[in-house]
Coordinates of C-alpha atoms in Angstrom, one line a residue:
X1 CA 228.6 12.5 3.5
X2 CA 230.3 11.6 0.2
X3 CA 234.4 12.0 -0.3
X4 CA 234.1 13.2 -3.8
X5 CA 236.6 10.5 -4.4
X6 CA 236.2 7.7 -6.4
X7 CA 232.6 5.5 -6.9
X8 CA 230.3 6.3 -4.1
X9 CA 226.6 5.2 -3.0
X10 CA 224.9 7.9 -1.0
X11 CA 222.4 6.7 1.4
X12 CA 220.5 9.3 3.4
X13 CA 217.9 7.6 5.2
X14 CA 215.2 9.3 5.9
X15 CA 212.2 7.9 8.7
X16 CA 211.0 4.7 9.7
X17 CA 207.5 2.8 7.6
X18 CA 204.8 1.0 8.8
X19 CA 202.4 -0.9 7.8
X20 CA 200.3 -3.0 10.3
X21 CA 203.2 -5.0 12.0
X22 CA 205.7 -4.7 9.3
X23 CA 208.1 -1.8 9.6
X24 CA 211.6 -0.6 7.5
X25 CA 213.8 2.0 7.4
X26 CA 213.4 4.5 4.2
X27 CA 215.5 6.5 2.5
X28 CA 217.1 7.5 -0.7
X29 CA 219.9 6.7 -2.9
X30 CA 222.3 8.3 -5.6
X31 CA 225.2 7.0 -7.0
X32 CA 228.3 9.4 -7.6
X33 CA 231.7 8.8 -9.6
X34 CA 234.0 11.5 -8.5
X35 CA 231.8 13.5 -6.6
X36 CA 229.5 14.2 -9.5
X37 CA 226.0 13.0 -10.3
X38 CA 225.7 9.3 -12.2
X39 CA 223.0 9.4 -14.3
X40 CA 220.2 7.0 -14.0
X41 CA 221.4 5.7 -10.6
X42 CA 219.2 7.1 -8.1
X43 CA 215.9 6.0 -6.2
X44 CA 214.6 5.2 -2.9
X45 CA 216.3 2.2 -0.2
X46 CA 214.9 -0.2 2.2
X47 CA 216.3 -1.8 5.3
X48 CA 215.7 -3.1 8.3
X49 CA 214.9 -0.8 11.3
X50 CA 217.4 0.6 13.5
X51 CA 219.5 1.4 15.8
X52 CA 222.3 0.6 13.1
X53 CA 224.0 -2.0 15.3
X54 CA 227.9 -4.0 13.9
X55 CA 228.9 -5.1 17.2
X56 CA 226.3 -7.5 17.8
X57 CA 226.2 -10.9 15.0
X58 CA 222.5 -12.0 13.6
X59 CA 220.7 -8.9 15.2
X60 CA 218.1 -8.2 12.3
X61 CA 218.7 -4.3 12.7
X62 CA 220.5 -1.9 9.9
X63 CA 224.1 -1.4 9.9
X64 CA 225.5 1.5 11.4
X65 CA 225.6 4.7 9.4
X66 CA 229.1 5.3 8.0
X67 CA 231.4 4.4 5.1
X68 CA 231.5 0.4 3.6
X69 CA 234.1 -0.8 0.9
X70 CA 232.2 -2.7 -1.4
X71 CA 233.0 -6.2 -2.9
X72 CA 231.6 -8.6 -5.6
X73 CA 229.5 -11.1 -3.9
X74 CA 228.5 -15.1 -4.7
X75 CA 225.9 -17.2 -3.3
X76 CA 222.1 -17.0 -3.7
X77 CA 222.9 -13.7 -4.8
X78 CA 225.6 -13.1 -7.3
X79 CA 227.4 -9.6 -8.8
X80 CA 228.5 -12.0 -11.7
X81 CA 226.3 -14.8 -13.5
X82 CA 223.3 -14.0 -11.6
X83 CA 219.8 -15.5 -13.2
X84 CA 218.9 -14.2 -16.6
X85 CA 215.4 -15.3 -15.3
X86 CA 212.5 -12.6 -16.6
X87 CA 209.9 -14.8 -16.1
X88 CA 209.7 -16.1 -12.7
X89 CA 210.3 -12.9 -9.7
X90 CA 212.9 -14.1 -7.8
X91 CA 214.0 -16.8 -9.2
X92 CA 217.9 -18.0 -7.8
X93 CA 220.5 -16.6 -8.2
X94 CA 219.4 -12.5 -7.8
X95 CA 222.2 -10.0 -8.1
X96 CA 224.0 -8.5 -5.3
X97 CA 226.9 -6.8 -4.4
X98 CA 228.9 -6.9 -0.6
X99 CA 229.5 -4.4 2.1
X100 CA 232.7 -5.4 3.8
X101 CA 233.8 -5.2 6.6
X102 CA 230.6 -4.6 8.7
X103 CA 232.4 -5.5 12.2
X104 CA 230.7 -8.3 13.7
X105 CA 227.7 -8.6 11.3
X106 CA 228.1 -10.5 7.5
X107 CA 226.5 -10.9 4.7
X108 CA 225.3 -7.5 4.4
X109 CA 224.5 -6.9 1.1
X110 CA 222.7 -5.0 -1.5
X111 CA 219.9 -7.5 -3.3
X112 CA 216.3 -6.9 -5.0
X113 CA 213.7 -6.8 -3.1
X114 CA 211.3 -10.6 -3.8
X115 CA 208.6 -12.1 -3.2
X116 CA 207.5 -13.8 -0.3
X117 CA 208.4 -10.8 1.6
X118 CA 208.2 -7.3 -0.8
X119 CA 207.6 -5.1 2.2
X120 CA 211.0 -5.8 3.2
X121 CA 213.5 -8.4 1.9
X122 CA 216.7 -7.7 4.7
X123 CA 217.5 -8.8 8.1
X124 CA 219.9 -5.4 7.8
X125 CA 220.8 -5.9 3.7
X126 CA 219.7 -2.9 1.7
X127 CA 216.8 -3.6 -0.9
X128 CA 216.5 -0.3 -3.8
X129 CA 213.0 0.9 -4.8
X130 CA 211.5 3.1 -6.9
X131 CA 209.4 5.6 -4.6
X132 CA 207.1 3.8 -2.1
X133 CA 204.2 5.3 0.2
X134 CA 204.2 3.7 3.9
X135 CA 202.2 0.5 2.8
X136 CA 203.3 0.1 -0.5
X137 CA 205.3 -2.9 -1.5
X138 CA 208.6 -3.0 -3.6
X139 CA 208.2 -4.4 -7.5
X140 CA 210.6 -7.0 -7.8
X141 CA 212.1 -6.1 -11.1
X142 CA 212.2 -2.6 -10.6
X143 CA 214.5 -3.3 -7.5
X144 CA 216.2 -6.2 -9.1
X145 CA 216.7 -3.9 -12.2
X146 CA 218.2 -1.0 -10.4
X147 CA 220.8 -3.6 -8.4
X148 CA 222.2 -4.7 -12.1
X149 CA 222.2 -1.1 -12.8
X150 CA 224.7 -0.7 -10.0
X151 CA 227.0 -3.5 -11.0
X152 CA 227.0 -2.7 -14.5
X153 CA 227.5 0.6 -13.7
X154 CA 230.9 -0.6 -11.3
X155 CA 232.0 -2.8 -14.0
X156 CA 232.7 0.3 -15.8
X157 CA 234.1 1.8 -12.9
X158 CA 236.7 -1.3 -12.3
X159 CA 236.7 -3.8 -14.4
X160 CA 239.2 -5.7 -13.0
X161 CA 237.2 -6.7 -10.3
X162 CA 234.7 -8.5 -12.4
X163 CA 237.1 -10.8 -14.4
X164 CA 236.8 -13.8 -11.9
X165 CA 234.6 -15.4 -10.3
X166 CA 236.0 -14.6 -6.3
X167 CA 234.6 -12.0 -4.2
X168 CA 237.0 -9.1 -4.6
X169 CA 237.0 -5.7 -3.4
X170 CA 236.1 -3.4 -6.1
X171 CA 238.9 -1.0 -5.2
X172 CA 237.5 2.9 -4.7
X173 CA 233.8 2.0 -4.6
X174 CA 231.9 2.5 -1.2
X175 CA 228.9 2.9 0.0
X176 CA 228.3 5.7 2.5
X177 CA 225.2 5.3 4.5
X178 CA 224.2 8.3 6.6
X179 CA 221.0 9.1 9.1
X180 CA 219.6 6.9 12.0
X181 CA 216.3 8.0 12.0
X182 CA 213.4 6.8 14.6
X183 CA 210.1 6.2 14.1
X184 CA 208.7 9.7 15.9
X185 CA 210.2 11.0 12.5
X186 CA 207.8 9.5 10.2
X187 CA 205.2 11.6 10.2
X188 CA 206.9 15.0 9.1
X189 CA 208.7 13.0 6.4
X190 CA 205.5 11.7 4.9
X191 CA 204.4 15.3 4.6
X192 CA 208.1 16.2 3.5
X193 CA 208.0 13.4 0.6
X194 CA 204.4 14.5 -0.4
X195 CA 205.7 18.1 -1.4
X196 CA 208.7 17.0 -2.8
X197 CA 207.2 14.5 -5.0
X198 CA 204.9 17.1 -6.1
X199 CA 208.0 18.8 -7.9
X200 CA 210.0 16.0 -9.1
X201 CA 210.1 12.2 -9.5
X202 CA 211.6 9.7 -7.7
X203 CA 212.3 7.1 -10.9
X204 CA 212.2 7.4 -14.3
X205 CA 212.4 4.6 -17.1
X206 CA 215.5 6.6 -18.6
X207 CA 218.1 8.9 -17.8
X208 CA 218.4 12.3 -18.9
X209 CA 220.8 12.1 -21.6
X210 CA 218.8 9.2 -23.0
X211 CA 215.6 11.4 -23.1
X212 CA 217.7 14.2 -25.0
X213 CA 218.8 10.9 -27.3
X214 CA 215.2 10.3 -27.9
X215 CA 213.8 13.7 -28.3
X216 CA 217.2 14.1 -30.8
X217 CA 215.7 10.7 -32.8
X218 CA 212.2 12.2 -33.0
X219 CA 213.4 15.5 -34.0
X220 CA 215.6 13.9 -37.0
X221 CA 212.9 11.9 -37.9
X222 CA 209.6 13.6 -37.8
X223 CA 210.2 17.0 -36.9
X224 CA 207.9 18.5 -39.0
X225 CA 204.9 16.5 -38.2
X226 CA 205.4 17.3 -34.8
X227 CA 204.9 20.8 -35.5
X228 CA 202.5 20.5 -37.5
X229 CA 200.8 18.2 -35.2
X230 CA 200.8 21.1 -32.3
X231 CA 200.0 24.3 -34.1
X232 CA 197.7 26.0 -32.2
X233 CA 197.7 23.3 -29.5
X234 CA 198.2 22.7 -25.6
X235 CA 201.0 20.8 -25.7
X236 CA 204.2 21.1 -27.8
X237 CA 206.8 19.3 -29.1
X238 CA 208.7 18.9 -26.1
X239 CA 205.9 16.9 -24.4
X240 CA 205.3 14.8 -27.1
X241 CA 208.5 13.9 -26.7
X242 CA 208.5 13.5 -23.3
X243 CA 206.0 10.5 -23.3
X244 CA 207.7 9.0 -25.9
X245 CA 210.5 8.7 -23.4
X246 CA 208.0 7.5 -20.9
X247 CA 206.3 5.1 -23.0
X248 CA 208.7 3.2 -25.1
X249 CA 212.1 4.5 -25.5
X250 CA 213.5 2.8 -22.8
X251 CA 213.2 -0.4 -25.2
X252 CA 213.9 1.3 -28.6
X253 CA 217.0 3.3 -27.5
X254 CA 218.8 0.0 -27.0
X255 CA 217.7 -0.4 -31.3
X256 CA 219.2 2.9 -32.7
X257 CA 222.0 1.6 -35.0
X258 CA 220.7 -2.2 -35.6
X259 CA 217.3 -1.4 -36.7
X260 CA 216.1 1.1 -39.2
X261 CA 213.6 3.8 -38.3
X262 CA 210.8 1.8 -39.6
X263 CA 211.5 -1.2 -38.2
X264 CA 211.4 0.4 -34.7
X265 CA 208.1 1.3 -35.6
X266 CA 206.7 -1.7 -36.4
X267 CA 208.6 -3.6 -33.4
X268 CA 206.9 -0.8 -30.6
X269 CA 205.0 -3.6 -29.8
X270 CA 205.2 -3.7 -25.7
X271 CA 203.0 -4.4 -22.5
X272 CA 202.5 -8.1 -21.6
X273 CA 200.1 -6.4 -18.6
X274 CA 196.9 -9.3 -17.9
X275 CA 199.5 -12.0 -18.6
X276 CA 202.9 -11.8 -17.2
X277 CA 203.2 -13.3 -13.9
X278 CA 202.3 -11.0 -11.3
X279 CA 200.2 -8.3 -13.2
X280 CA 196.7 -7.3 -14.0
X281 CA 195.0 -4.6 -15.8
X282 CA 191.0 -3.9 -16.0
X283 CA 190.4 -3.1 -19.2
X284 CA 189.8 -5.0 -22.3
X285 CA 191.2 -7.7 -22.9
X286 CA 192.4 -8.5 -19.4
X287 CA 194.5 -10.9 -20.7
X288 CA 194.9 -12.9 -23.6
X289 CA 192.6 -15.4 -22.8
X290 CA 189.5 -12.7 -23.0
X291 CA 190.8 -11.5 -26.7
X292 CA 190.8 -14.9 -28.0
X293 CA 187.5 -15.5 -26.9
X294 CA 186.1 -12.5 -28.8
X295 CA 188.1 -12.3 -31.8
X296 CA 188.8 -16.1 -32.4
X297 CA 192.3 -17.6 -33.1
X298 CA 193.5 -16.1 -36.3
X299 CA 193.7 -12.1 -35.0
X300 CA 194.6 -13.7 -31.5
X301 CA 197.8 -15.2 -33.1
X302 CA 199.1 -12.3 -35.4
X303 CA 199.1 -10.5 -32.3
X304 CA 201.2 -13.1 -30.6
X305 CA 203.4 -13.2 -33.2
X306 CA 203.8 -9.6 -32.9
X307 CA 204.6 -9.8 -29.6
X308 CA 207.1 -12.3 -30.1
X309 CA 208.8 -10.9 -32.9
X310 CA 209.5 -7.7 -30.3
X311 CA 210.7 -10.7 -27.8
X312 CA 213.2 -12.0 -29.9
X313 CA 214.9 -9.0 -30.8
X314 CA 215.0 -8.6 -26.9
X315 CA 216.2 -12.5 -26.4
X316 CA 213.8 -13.7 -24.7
X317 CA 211.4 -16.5 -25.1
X318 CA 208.1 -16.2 -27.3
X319 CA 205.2 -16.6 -24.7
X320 CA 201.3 -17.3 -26.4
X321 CA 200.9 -13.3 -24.7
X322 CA 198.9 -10.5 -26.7
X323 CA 200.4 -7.4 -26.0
X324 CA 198.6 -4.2 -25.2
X325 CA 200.4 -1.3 -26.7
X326 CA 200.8 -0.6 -30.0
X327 CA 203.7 2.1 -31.3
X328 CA 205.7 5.0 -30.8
X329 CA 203.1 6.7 -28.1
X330 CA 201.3 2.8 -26.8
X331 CA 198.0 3.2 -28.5
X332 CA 196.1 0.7 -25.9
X333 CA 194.6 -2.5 -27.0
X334 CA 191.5 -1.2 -25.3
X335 CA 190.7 1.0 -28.7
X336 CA 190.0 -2.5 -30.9
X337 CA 186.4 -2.1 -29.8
X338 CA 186.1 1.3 -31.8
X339 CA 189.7 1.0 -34.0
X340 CA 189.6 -2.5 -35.1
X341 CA 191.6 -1.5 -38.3
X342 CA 194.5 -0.5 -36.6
X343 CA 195.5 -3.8 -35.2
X344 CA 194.5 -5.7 -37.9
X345 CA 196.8 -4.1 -40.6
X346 CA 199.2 -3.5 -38.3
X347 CA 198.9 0.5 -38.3
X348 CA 201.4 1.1 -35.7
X349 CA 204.3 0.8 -37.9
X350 CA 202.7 4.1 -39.2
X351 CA 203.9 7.5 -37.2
X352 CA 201.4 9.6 -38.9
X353 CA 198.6 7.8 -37.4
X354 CA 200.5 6.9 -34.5
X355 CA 200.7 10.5 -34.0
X356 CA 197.4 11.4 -34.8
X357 CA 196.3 8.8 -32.2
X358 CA 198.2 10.4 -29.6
X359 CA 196.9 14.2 -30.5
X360 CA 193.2 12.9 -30.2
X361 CA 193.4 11.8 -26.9
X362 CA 195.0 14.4 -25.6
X363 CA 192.8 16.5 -27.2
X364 CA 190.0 14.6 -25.6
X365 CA 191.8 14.9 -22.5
X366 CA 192.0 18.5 -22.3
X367 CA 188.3 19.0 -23.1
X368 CA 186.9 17.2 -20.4
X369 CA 190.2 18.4 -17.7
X370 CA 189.3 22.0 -18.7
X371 CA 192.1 22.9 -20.8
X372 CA 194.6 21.9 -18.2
X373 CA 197.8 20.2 -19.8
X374 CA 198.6 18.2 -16.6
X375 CA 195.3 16.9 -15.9
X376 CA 195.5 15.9 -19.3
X377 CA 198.5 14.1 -19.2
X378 CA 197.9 12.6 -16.2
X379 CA 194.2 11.3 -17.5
X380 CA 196.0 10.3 -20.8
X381 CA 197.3 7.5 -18.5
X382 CA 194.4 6.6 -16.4
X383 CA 193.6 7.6 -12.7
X384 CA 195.4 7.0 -9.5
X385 CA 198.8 7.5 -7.8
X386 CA 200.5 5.2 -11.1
X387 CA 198.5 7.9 -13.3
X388 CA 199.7 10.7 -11.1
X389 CA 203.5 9.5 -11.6
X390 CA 203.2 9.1 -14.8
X391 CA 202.8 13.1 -15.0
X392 CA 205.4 13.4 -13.2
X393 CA 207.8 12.0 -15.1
X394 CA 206.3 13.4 -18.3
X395 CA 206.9 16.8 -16.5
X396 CA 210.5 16.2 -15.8
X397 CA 211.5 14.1 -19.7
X398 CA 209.2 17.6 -21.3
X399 CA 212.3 19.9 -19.5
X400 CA 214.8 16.8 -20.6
X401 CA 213.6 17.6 -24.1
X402 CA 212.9 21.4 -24.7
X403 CA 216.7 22.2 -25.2
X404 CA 216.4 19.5 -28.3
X405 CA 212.5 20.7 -29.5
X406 CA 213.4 24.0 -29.1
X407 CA 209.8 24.7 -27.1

């Protein structure tokens, strides 16, 4: 268990995976400064399978369970001036961070999960993950992104350990691993993580405090639309709020303070699903290739330009990408067929359609779900487990946001 002392990874592993021939070790993880909570820092851990074994060099297995100072790290993976790279999954050098000492083994360390081998990337390093069934493979820039969360999240801790480009221990930070669980455990724990997940989610796009920044934002802003917009309604403010934070704050947020309340209207422009490297989505357009095909060049490069304006303020590279949602609440690309208007003027900058967008669907939603919110909300997203997560995180940012909505 923790100290309470200090900056602390928890790691409670939990069973063993499998999946044909491939097997890990799963758990979960929550970062602590002083015994309380970080925000934000929190998900699910990957490792070899056990026993834990130190004593032995180059034996593939997880480290023992106990306590590990941790230390910046360089190599192929790096804790500083690791690869800006957002275009290419695991391109060289991926963050990391150190566990040492480790008696006899080295080089264990914490690193994204990559590609060629997303099932497991360790021969006893720890890869983080959002939540993961017992065949499911990690997403390489969720895992990457939750390793820089870690680091930047140290930097703040000890700053002095970051100003040079040597590994150095990052005095007061550990990592304290605890469990060494067999595979006979696995099946209780998948009915274990079936109920739990039923009642709250493993990962969300944003912390807590930054849903109540965005409900706060909405609430300054547009307050009474909202209400109007759920008088005599389903759903209330709260939940409109809550898939704002699921949809798009997680970009915007970064905005508030450099761009005016307009402007982050008209730059929700986000989704590069169909083109990016490593995705796919089945409805229209798949990817950019299928828009320009039926709507011609012109339309196919406003939208580019769009997306690219959106890139920019983001730093990164224009791409020749259509993106596939539009605004505040990611009005789908899909809708052209029967809503052409919309994305050829460019109504997204507007919140008042934006809004009533939103409404419609959900209103559409809870007809044909009858009258259920969830169902609704989960439909409003699709089908599927990614559809069934999506509720779930709408669930926990609507509880984020009632103390702001007042609903």
């Amino acid at each position: 268990m923790i100290s309470g002392k200090g900056w602390e990874l928890h790691v409670e592993r939990l069973a063993v995976h499998q999946s044909g021939q491939l097997r890990r070790t799963y758990g979960r993880y929550q970062a602590f400064r002083d015994g309380s909570p970080l925000d934000g820092l929190s998900g699910f851990m990957c490792e070899s399978i056990g026993p834990g074994n130190n004593k032995q060099a180059g034996n593939n297995k997880r480290v023992e369970a106990g306590t590990y100072p941790l230390h910046t790290q360089f190599g192929r993976y790096r804790t500083i001036g690791y690869s800006e790279d957002t275009q290419h999954p695991g391109a060289n050098a991926m963050p990391g961070l150190l566990l040492y000492p480790t008696g006899k083994r080295v080089g264990i360390l914490i690193h994204p999960g990559h590609p060629p081998k997303l099932y497991l990337s360790s021969i006893g390093c720890l890869n983080p993950s959002k939540a993961l069934t017992e065949t499911e493979t990690m997403d390489f820039w969720d895992s990457r992104g939750r390793v820089i969360a870690l680091i930047e999240s140290l930097k703040r801790f000890a700053p002095s350990a970051f100003e040079h480009e040597v590994s150095t221990e990052i005095k007061g930070a550990s990592v304290v691993i605890d469990g060494e669980p067999s595979e006979i455990a696995r099946s209780a724990f998948a009915l274990a993580f079936a109920a739990s997940a039923e009642t709250e989610p493993a990962s969300l796009p944003i912390s807590k405090s930054s849903a109540v920044k965005c409900a706060q934002w909405m609430m300054d802003n547009f307050a009474q639309k909202l209400q109007a917009a759920v008088h005599g309604k389903a759903y209330q403010k709260k939940h409109l709020c809550a898939i704002v934070c699921q949809e798009t704050a997680y970009k915007w947020l970064l905005w508030l303070g450099k761009l005016s309340v307009q402007d982050i209207l008209a730059r929700s422009v986000f989704d590069a699903s169909g083109d990016y490297p490593g995705t796919s989505r089945s409805a229209f357009p798949k990817n950019t290739a299928a828009f320009r095909a039926k709507y011609g060049d012109p339309f196919t490069d406003i939208l580019i330009e769009e997306a690219n304006k959106t890139r920019r303020l983001q730093n990164y590279p224009d791409e020749s990408w259509v993106y596939k949602g539009y605004g505040l609440f990611q009005y789908d690309l899909q809708n052209i067929k029967t809503d052409e208007a919309f994305f050829r003027e460019r109504q997204w900058a507007d919140f008042d359609l934006c809004l009533e967008k939103c409404c419609e669907e959900l209103d559409d939603k809870l007809k044909h779900n009858g009258n259920d919110l969830w169902k609704a909300i989960r439909a409003y997203n699709g089908t599927g487990a990614a559809a069934q997560q999506y509720m779930q995180n709408v669930k926990a940012f609507a509880d984020y946001c009632a103390p702001v909505t007042g609903d």
